[in-house]
Tab-separated table of C-alpha atoms in Angstrom:
chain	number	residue	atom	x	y	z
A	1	UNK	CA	94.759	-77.659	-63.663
A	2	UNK	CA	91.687	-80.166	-63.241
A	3	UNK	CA	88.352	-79.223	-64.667
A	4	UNK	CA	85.495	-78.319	-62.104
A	5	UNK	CA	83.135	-80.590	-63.405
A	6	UNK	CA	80.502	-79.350	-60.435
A	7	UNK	CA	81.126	-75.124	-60.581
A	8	UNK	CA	81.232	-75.669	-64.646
A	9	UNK	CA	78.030	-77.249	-64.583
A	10	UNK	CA	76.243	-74.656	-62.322
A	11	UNK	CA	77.357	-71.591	-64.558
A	12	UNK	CA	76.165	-73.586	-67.338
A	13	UNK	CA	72.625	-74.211	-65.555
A	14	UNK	CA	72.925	-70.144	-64.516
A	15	UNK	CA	73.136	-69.134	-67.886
A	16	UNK	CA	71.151	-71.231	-69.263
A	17	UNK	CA	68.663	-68.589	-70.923
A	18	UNK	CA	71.665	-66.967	-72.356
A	19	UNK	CA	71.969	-70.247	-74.497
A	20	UNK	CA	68.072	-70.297	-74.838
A	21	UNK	CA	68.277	-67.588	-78.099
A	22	UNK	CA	67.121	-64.929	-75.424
A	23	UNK	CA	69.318	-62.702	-77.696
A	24	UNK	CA	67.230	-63.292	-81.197
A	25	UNK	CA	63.678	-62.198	-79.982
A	26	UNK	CA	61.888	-64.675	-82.272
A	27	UNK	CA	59.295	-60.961	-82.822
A	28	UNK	CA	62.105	-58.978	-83.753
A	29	UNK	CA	62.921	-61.907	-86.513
A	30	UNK	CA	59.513	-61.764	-87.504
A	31	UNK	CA	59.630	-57.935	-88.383
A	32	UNK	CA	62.619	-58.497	-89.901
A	33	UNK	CA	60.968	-61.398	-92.182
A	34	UNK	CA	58.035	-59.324	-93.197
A	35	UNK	CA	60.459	-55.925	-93.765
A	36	UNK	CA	61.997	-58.656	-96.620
A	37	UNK	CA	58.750	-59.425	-98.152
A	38	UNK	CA	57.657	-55.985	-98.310
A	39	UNK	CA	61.442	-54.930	-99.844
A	40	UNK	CA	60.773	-57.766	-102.552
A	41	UNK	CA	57.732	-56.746	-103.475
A	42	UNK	CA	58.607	-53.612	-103.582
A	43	UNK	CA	61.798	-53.466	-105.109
A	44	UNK	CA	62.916	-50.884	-108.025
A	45	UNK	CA	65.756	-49.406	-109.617
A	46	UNK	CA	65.365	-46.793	-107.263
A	47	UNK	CA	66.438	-48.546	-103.990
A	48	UNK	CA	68.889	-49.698	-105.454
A	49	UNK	CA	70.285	-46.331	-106.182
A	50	UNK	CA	69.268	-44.936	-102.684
A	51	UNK	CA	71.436	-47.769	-101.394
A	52	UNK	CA	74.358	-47.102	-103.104
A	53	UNK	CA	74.734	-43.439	-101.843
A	54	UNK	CA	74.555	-44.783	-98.517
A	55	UNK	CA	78.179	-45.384	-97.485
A	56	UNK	CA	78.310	-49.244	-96.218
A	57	UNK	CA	74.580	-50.306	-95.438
A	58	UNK	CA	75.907	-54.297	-95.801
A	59	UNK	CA	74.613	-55.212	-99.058
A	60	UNK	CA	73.030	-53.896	-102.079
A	61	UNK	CA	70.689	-55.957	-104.507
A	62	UNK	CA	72.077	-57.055	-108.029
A	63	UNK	CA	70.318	-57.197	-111.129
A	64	UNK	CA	69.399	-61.053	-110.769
A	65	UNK	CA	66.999	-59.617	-107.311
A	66	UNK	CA	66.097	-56.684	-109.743
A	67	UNK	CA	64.438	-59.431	-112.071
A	68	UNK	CA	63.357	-62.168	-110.019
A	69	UNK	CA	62.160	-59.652	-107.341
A	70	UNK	CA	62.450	-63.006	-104.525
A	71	UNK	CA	65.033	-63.584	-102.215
A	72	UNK	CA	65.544	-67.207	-102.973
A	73	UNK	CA	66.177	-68.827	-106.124
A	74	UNK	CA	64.550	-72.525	-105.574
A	75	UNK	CA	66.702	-75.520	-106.761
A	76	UNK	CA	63.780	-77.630	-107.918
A	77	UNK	CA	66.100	-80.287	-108.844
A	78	UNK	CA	66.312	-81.687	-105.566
A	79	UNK	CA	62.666	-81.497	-104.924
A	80	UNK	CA	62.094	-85.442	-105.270
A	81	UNK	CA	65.091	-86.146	-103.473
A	82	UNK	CA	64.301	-88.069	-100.567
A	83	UNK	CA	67.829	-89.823	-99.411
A	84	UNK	CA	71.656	-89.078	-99.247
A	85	UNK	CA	72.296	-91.334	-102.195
A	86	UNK	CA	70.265	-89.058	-104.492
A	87	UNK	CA	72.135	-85.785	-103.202
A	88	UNK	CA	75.583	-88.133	-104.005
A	89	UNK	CA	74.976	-89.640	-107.443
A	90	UNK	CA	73.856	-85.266	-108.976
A	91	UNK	CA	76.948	-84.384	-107.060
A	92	UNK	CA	79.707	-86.758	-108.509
A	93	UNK	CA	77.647	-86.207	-111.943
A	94	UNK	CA	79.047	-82.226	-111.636
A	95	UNK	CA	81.843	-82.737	-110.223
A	96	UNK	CA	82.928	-85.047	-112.784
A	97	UNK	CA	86.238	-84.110	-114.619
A	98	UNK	CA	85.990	-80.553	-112.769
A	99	UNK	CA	89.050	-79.711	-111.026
A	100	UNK	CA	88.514	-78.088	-107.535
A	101	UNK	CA	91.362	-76.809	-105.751
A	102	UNK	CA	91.740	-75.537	-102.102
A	103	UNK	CA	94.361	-75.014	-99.530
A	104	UNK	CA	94.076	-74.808	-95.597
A	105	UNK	CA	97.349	-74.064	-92.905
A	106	UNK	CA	98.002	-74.968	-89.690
A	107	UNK	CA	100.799	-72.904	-87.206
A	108	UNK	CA	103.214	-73.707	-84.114
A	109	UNK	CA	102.620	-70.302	-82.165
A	110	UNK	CA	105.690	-68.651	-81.340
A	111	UNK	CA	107.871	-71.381	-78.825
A	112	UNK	CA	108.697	-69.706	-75.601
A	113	UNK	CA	110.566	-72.432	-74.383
A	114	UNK	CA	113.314	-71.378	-75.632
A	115	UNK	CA	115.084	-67.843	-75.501
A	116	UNK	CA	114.899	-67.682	-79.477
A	117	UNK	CA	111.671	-68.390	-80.194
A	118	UNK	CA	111.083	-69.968	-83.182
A	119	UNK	CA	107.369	-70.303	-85.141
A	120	UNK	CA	106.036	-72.562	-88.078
A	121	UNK	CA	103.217	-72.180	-90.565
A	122	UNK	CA	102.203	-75.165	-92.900
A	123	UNK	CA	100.085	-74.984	-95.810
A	124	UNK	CA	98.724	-78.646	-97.353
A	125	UNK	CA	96.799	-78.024	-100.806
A	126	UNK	CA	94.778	-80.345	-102.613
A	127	UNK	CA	94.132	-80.479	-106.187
A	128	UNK	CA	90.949	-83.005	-107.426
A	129	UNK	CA	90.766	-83.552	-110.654
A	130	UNK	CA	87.573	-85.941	-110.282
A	131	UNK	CA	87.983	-88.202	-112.650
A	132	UNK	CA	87.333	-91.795	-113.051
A	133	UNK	CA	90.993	-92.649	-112.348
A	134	UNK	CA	91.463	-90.681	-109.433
A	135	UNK	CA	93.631	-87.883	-110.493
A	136	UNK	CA	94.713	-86.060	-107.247
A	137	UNK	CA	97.701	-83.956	-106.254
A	138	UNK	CA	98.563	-83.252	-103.292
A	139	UNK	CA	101.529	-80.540	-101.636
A	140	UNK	CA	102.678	-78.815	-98.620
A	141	UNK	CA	104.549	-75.346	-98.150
A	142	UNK	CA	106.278	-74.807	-94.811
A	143	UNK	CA	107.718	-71.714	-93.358
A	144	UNK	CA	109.646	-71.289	-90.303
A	145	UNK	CA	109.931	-68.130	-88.409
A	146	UNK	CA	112.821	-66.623	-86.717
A	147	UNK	CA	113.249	-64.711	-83.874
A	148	UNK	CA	113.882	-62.081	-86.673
A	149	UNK	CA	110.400	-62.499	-87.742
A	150	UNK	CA	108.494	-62.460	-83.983
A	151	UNK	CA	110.739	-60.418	-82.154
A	152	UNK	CA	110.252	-56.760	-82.166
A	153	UNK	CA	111.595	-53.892	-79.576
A	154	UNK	CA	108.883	-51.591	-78.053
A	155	UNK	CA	109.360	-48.227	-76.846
A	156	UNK	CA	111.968	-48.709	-73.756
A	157	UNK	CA	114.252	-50.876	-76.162
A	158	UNK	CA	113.054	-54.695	-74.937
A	159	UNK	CA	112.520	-56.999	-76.955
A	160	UNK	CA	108.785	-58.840	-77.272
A	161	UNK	CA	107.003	-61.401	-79.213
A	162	UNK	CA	104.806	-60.231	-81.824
A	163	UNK	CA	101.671	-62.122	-81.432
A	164	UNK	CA	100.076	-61.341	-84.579
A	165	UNK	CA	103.395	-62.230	-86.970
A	166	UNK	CA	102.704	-66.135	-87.307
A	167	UNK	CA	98.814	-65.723	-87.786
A	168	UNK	CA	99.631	-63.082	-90.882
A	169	UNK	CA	102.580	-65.298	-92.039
A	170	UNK	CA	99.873	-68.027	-92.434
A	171	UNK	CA	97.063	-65.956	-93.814
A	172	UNK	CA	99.781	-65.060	-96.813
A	173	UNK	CA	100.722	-68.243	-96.924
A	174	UNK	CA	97.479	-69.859	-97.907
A	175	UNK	CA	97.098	-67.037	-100.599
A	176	UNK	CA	100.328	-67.879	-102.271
A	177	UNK	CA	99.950	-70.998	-102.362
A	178	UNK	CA	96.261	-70.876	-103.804
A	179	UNK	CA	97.489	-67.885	-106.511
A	180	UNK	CA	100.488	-70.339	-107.773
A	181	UNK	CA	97.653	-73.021	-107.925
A	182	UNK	CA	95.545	-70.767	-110.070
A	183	UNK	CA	98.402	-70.396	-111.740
A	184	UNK	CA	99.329	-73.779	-112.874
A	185	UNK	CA	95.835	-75.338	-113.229
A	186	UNK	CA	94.741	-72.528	-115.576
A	187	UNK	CA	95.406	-74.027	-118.580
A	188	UNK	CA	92.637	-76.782	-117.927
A	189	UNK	CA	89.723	-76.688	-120.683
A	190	UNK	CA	87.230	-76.587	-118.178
A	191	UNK	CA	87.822	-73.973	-115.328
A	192	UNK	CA	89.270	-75.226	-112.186
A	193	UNK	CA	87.316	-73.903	-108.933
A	194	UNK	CA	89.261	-72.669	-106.014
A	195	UNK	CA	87.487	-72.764	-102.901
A	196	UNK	CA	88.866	-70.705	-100.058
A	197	UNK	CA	87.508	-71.696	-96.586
A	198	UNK	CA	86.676	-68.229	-94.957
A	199	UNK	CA	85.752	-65.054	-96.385
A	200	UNK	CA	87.113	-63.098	-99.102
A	201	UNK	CA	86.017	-59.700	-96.780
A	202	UNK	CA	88.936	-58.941	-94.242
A	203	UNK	CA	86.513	-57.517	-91.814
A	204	UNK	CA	88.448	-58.631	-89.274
A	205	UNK	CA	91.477	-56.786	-90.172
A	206	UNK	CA	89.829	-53.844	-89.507
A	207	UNK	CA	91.332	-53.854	-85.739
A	208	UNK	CA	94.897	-54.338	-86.759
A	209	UNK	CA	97.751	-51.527	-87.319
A	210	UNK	CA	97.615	-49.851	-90.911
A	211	UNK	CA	101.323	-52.484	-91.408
A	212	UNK	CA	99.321	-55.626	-90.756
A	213	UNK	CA	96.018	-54.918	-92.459
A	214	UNK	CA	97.749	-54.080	-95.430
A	215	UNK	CA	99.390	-57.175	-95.731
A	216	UNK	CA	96.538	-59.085	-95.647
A	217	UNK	CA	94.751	-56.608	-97.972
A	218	UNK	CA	97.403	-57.333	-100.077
A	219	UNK	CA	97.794	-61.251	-99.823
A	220	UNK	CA	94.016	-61.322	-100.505
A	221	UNK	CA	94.032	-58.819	-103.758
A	222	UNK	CA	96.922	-61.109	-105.142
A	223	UNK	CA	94.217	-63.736	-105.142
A	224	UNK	CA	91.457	-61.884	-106.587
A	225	UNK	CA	94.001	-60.548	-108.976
A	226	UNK	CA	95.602	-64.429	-110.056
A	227	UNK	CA	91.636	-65.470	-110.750
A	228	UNK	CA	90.819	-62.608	-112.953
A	229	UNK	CA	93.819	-63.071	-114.872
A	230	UNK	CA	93.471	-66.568	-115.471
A	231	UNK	CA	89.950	-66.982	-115.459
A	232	UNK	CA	90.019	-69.421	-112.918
A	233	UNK	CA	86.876	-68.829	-110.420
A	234	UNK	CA	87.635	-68.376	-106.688
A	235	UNK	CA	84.914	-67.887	-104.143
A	236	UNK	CA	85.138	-67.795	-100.422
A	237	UNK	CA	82.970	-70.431	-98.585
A	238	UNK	CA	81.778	-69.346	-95.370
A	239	UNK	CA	80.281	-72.426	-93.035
A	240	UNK	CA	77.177	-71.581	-90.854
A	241	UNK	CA	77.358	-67.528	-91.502
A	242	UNK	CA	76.514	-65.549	-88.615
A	243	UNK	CA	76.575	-62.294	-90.996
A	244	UNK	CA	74.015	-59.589	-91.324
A	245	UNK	CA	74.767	-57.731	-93.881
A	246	UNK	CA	71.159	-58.339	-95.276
A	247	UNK	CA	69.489	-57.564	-91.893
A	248	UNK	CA	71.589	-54.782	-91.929
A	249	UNK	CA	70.739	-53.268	-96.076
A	250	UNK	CA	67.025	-53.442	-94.387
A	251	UNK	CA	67.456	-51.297	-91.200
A	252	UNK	CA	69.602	-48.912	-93.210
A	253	UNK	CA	66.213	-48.104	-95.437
A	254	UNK	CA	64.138	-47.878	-91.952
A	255	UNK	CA	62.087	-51.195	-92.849
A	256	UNK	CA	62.246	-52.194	-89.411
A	257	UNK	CA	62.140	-50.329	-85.994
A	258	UNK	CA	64.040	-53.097	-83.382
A	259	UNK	CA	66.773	-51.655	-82.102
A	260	UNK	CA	67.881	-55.253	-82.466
A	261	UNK	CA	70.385	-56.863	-84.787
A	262	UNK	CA	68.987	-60.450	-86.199
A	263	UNK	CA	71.642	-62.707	-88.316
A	264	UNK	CA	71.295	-62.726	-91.661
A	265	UNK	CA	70.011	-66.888	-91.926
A	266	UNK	CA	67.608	-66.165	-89.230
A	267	UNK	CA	65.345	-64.001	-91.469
A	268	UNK	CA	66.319	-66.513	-94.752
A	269	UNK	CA	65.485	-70.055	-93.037
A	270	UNK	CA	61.860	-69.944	-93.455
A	271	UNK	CA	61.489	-68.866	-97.313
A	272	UNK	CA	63.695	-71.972	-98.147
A	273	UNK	CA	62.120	-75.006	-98.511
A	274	UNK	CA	64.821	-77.529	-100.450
A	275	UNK	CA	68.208	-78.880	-100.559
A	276	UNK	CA	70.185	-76.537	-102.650
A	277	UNK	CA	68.357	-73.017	-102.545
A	278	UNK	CA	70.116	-70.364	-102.731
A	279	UNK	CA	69.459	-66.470	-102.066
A	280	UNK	CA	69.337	-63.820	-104.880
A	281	UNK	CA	73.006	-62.183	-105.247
A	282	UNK	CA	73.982	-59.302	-103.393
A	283	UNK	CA	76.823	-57.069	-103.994
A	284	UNK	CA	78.827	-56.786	-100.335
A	285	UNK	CA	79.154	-53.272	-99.399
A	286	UNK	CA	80.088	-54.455	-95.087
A	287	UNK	CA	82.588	-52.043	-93.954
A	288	UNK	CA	85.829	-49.431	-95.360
A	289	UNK	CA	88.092	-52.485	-95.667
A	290	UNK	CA	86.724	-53.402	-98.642
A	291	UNK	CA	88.988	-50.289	-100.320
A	292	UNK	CA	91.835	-52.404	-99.413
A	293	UNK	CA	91.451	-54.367	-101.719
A	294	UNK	CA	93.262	-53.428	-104.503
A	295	UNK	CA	96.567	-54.889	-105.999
A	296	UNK	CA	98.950	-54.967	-109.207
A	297	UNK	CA	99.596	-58.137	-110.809
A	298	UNK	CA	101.970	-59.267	-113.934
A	299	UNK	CA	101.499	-55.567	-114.765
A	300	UNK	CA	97.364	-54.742	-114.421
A	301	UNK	CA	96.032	-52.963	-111.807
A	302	UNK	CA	92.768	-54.637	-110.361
A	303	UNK	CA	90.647	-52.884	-107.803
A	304	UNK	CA	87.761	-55.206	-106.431
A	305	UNK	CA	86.693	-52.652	-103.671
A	306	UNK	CA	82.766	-52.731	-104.854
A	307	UNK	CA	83.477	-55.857	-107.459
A	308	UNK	CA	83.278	-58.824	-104.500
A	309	UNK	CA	79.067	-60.758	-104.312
A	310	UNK	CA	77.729	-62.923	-102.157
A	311	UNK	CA	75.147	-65.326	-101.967
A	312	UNK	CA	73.598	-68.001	-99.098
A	313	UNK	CA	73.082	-71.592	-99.752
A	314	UNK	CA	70.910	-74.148	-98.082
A	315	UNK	CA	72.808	-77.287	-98.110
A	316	UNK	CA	73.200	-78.421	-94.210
A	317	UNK	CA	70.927	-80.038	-92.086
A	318	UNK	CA	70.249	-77.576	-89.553
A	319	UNK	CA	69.155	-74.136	-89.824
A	320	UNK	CA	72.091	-71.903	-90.862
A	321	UNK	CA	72.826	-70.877	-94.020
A	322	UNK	CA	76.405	-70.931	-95.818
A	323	UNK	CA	77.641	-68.147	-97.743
A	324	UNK	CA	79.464	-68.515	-100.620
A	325	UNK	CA	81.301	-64.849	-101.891
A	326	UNK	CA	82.584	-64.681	-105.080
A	327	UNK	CA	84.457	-61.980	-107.031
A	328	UNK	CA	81.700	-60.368	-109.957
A	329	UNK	CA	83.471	-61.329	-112.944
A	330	UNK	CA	82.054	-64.673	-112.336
A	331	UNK	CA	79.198	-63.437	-113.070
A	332	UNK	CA	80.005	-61.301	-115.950
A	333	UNK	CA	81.699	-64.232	-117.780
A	334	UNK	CA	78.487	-66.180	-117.087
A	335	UNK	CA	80.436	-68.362	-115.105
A	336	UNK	CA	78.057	-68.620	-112.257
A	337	UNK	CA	75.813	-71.225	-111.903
A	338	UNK	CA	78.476	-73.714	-113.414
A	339	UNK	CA	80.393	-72.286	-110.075
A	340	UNK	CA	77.167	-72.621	-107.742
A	341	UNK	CA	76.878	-76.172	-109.198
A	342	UNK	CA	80.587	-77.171	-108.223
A	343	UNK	CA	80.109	-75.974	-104.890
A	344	UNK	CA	76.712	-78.010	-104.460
A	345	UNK	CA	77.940	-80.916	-105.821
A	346	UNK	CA	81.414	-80.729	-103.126
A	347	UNK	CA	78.518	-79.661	-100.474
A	348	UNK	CA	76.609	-82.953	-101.645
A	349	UNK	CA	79.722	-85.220	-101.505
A	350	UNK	CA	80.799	-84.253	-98.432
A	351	UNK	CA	77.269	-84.403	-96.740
A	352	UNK	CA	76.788	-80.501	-96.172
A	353	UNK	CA	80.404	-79.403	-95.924
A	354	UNK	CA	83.019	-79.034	-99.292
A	355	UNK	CA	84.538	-82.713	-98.943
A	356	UNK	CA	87.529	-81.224	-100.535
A	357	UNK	CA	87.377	-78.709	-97.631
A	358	UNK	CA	87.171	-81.470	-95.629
A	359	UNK	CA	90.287	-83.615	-96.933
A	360	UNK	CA	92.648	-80.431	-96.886
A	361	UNK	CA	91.871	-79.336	-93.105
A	362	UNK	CA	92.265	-83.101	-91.941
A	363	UNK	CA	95.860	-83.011	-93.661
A	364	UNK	CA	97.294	-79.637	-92.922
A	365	UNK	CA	96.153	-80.180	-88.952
A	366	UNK	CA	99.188	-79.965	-86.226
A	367	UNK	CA	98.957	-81.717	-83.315
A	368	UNK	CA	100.300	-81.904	-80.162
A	369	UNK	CA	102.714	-84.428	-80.849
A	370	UNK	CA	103.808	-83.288	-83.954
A	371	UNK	CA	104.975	-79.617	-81.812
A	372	UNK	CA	106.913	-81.870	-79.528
A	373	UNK	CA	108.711	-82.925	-82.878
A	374	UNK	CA	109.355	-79.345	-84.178
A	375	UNK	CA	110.625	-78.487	-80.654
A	376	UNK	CA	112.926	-81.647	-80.919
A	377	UNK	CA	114.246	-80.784	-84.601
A	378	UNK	CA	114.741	-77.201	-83.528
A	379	UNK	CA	116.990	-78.309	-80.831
A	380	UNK	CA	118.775	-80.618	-83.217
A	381	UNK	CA	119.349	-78.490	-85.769
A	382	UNK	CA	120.712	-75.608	-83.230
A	383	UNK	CA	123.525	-78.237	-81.708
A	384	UNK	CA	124.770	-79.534	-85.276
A	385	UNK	CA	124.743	-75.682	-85.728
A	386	UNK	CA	126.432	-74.575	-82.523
A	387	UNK	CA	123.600	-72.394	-81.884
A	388	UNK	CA	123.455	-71.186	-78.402
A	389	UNK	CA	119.785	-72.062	-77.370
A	390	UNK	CA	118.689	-71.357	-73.773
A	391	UNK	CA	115.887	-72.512	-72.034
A	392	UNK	CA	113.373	-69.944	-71.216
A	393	UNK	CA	112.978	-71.115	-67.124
A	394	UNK	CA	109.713	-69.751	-66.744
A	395	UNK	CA	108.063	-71.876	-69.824
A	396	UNK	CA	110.086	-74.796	-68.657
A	397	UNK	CA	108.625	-74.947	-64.916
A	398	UNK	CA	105.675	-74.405	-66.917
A	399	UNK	CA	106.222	-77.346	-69.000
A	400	UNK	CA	107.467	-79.789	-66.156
A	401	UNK	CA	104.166	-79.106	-64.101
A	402	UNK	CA	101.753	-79.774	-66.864
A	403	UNK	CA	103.085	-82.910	-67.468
């Protein structure tokens, strides 16, 4: 189908208010601004403990707000700054010898060309040693998916393709593969950092069936589990948060009186002021699948249901915020601001974004092309099989027209 160039750009003009931040009253993100100063001011043990009875009012302060009783904690490092080259040479100068690791996936959606369908999740993950001789490993994982894995039979006996199968087979994917790297990088004198692109909070899982959310609760505890074991620090890095869990901690204690929800970065962009601030830490207390998150692992039971913090970080060029979550042991094994500083200094490199992040998304990426291959290599490998494979008509015509 052609794009209506014309009819697109008239909704666009239509709406345009819509796109104007109608939504974020800039009032309401006022009161919200002054309900923080007041809370910082203000802030005692006592909050704190009125907080936690409350069942999930998004976050609750940690000692480090307790102390410096300010939301931000200024990296005055970066205050003479004044170019890109400055924000590079501090970056490669922690980085240096520091192993980060990361892994993304991409997926083939189940093929419906073909009566079987068939699916395919790859996982690329990068290992960066940063040294001066360029120590770098790189691997992939693939896993193809059969129509024993996407078909199911609903209620009148018919069989139908499970649309959520491939996107949970990846999810677990990219956790196995990061817990094996924990797993062989732990050994290294100075902690590796494993940096997860998304959040460690399965928020999201909240809408699936008890089957599904449990197997990401599951592939995600393994994680958490594999770090604390090994000591090797994992935190989830979160580009451009739209959360609110701070926005929300506020209206939950009846600072404000919008009616409004305002994102979390909204109320935090004006108390930063350079490259590399950061908020105080919060402990995450979003929503009831946090008490998922639970696992065994080489015989220990680990529960990090109220053990999982969060903090923002100023390190982009516009005005959100990222958030970078991290699991509290981290913290307890004063492991923290050697973590924070790894995660600047890949921020720095990569000019606002985890360069590492970066590399392992451009790798693991599937194209167009490259599903015409799959398609081609499944149809291969089914005739030097003698596997029956029939064309699914519908998807074909389908196929033909779009051409």
């Amino acid at each position: 189908m052609p794009l209506y160039r014309d009819r697109i750009a008239k909704e666009l003009e239509d709406k345009k208010r819509e796109f104007d931040g109608v939504g974020f009253d800039k009032a309401v993100i006022d009161q919200f601004r002054d309900a923080a100063k007041e809370f910082s001011s203000d802030i005692e043990a006592e909050i704190v403990d009125k907080l936690e009875t409350l069942q999930y009012p998004g976050a609750v302060p940690t000692e480090e707000f307790l102390e410096e009783e300010k939301w931000i904690i200024p990296f005055e490092e970066s205050d003479s700054w004044n170019s890109h080259e400055a924000v590079n040479n501090w970056s490669r100068s922690q980085l240096e010898n520091v192993t980060t690791i990361a892994a993304d996936g991409s997926q083939i959606d189940p093929v419906e060309e073909f009566e079987k369908p068939v699916g395919l999740v790859q996982v690329v993950s990068i290992a960066n040693d940063h040294t001066k001789s360029g120590d770098y490993e790189e691997d992939a994982t693939v896993e193809v998916l059969t129509p024993e894995d996407i078909l199911y039979s609903d209620e009148e006996g018919r069989k139908q393709i499970d649309d959520q199968e491939v996107d949970t087979k990846r999810f677990e994917t990219e956790m196995r593969v990061l817990e094996k790297q924990i797993e062989k990088f732990s050994d290294r004198e100075q902690p590796p950092v494993v940096i997860y692109d998304g959040s460690l909070l399965l928020s999201f899982t909240g809408k699936f069936d008890g089957e599904i959310q449990g197997r990401y609760a599951e592939a995600m505890s393994r994680l958490l589990a594999a770090s604390r074991y090994h000591g090797v620090p994992v935190v989830g890095y979160v580009s451009g948060s739209v959360a609110t869990d701070l926005t929300k901690m506020l209206d939950s204690l009846n600072l404000v009186d919008t009616g409004q929800t305002v994102r979390d970065y909204q109320m935090l962009q004006a108390f930063t002021e350079n490259w590399g601030d950061r908020t105080a830490l919060f402990k995450s207390r979003r929503d009831d699948t946090l008490e998922t998150l639970h696992t065994t692992y080489r015989g220990e039971d680990f529960d990090f249901s109220d053990k999982l913090l969060f903090t923002y970080l100023d390190v982009g060029s516009g005005p959100q915020m990222d958030r970078i979550e991290l699991p509290q042991w981290i913290v307890e094994e004063d492991l923290f601001d050697y973590v924070i500083s790894v995660i600047r200094g890949e921020a720095g490199v990569g000019r606002g974004y985890p360069e590492i992040l970066q590399s392992v998304d451009a790798d693991a990426v599937i194209s167009r092309q490259d599903r015409q291959q799959f398609l081609r290599m499944y149809q291969e490998f089914s005739e030097e099989n003698d596997i029956e494979l029939q064309w699914n008509n519908k998807a074909l015509s389908k196929n033909r027209r779009r051409r």
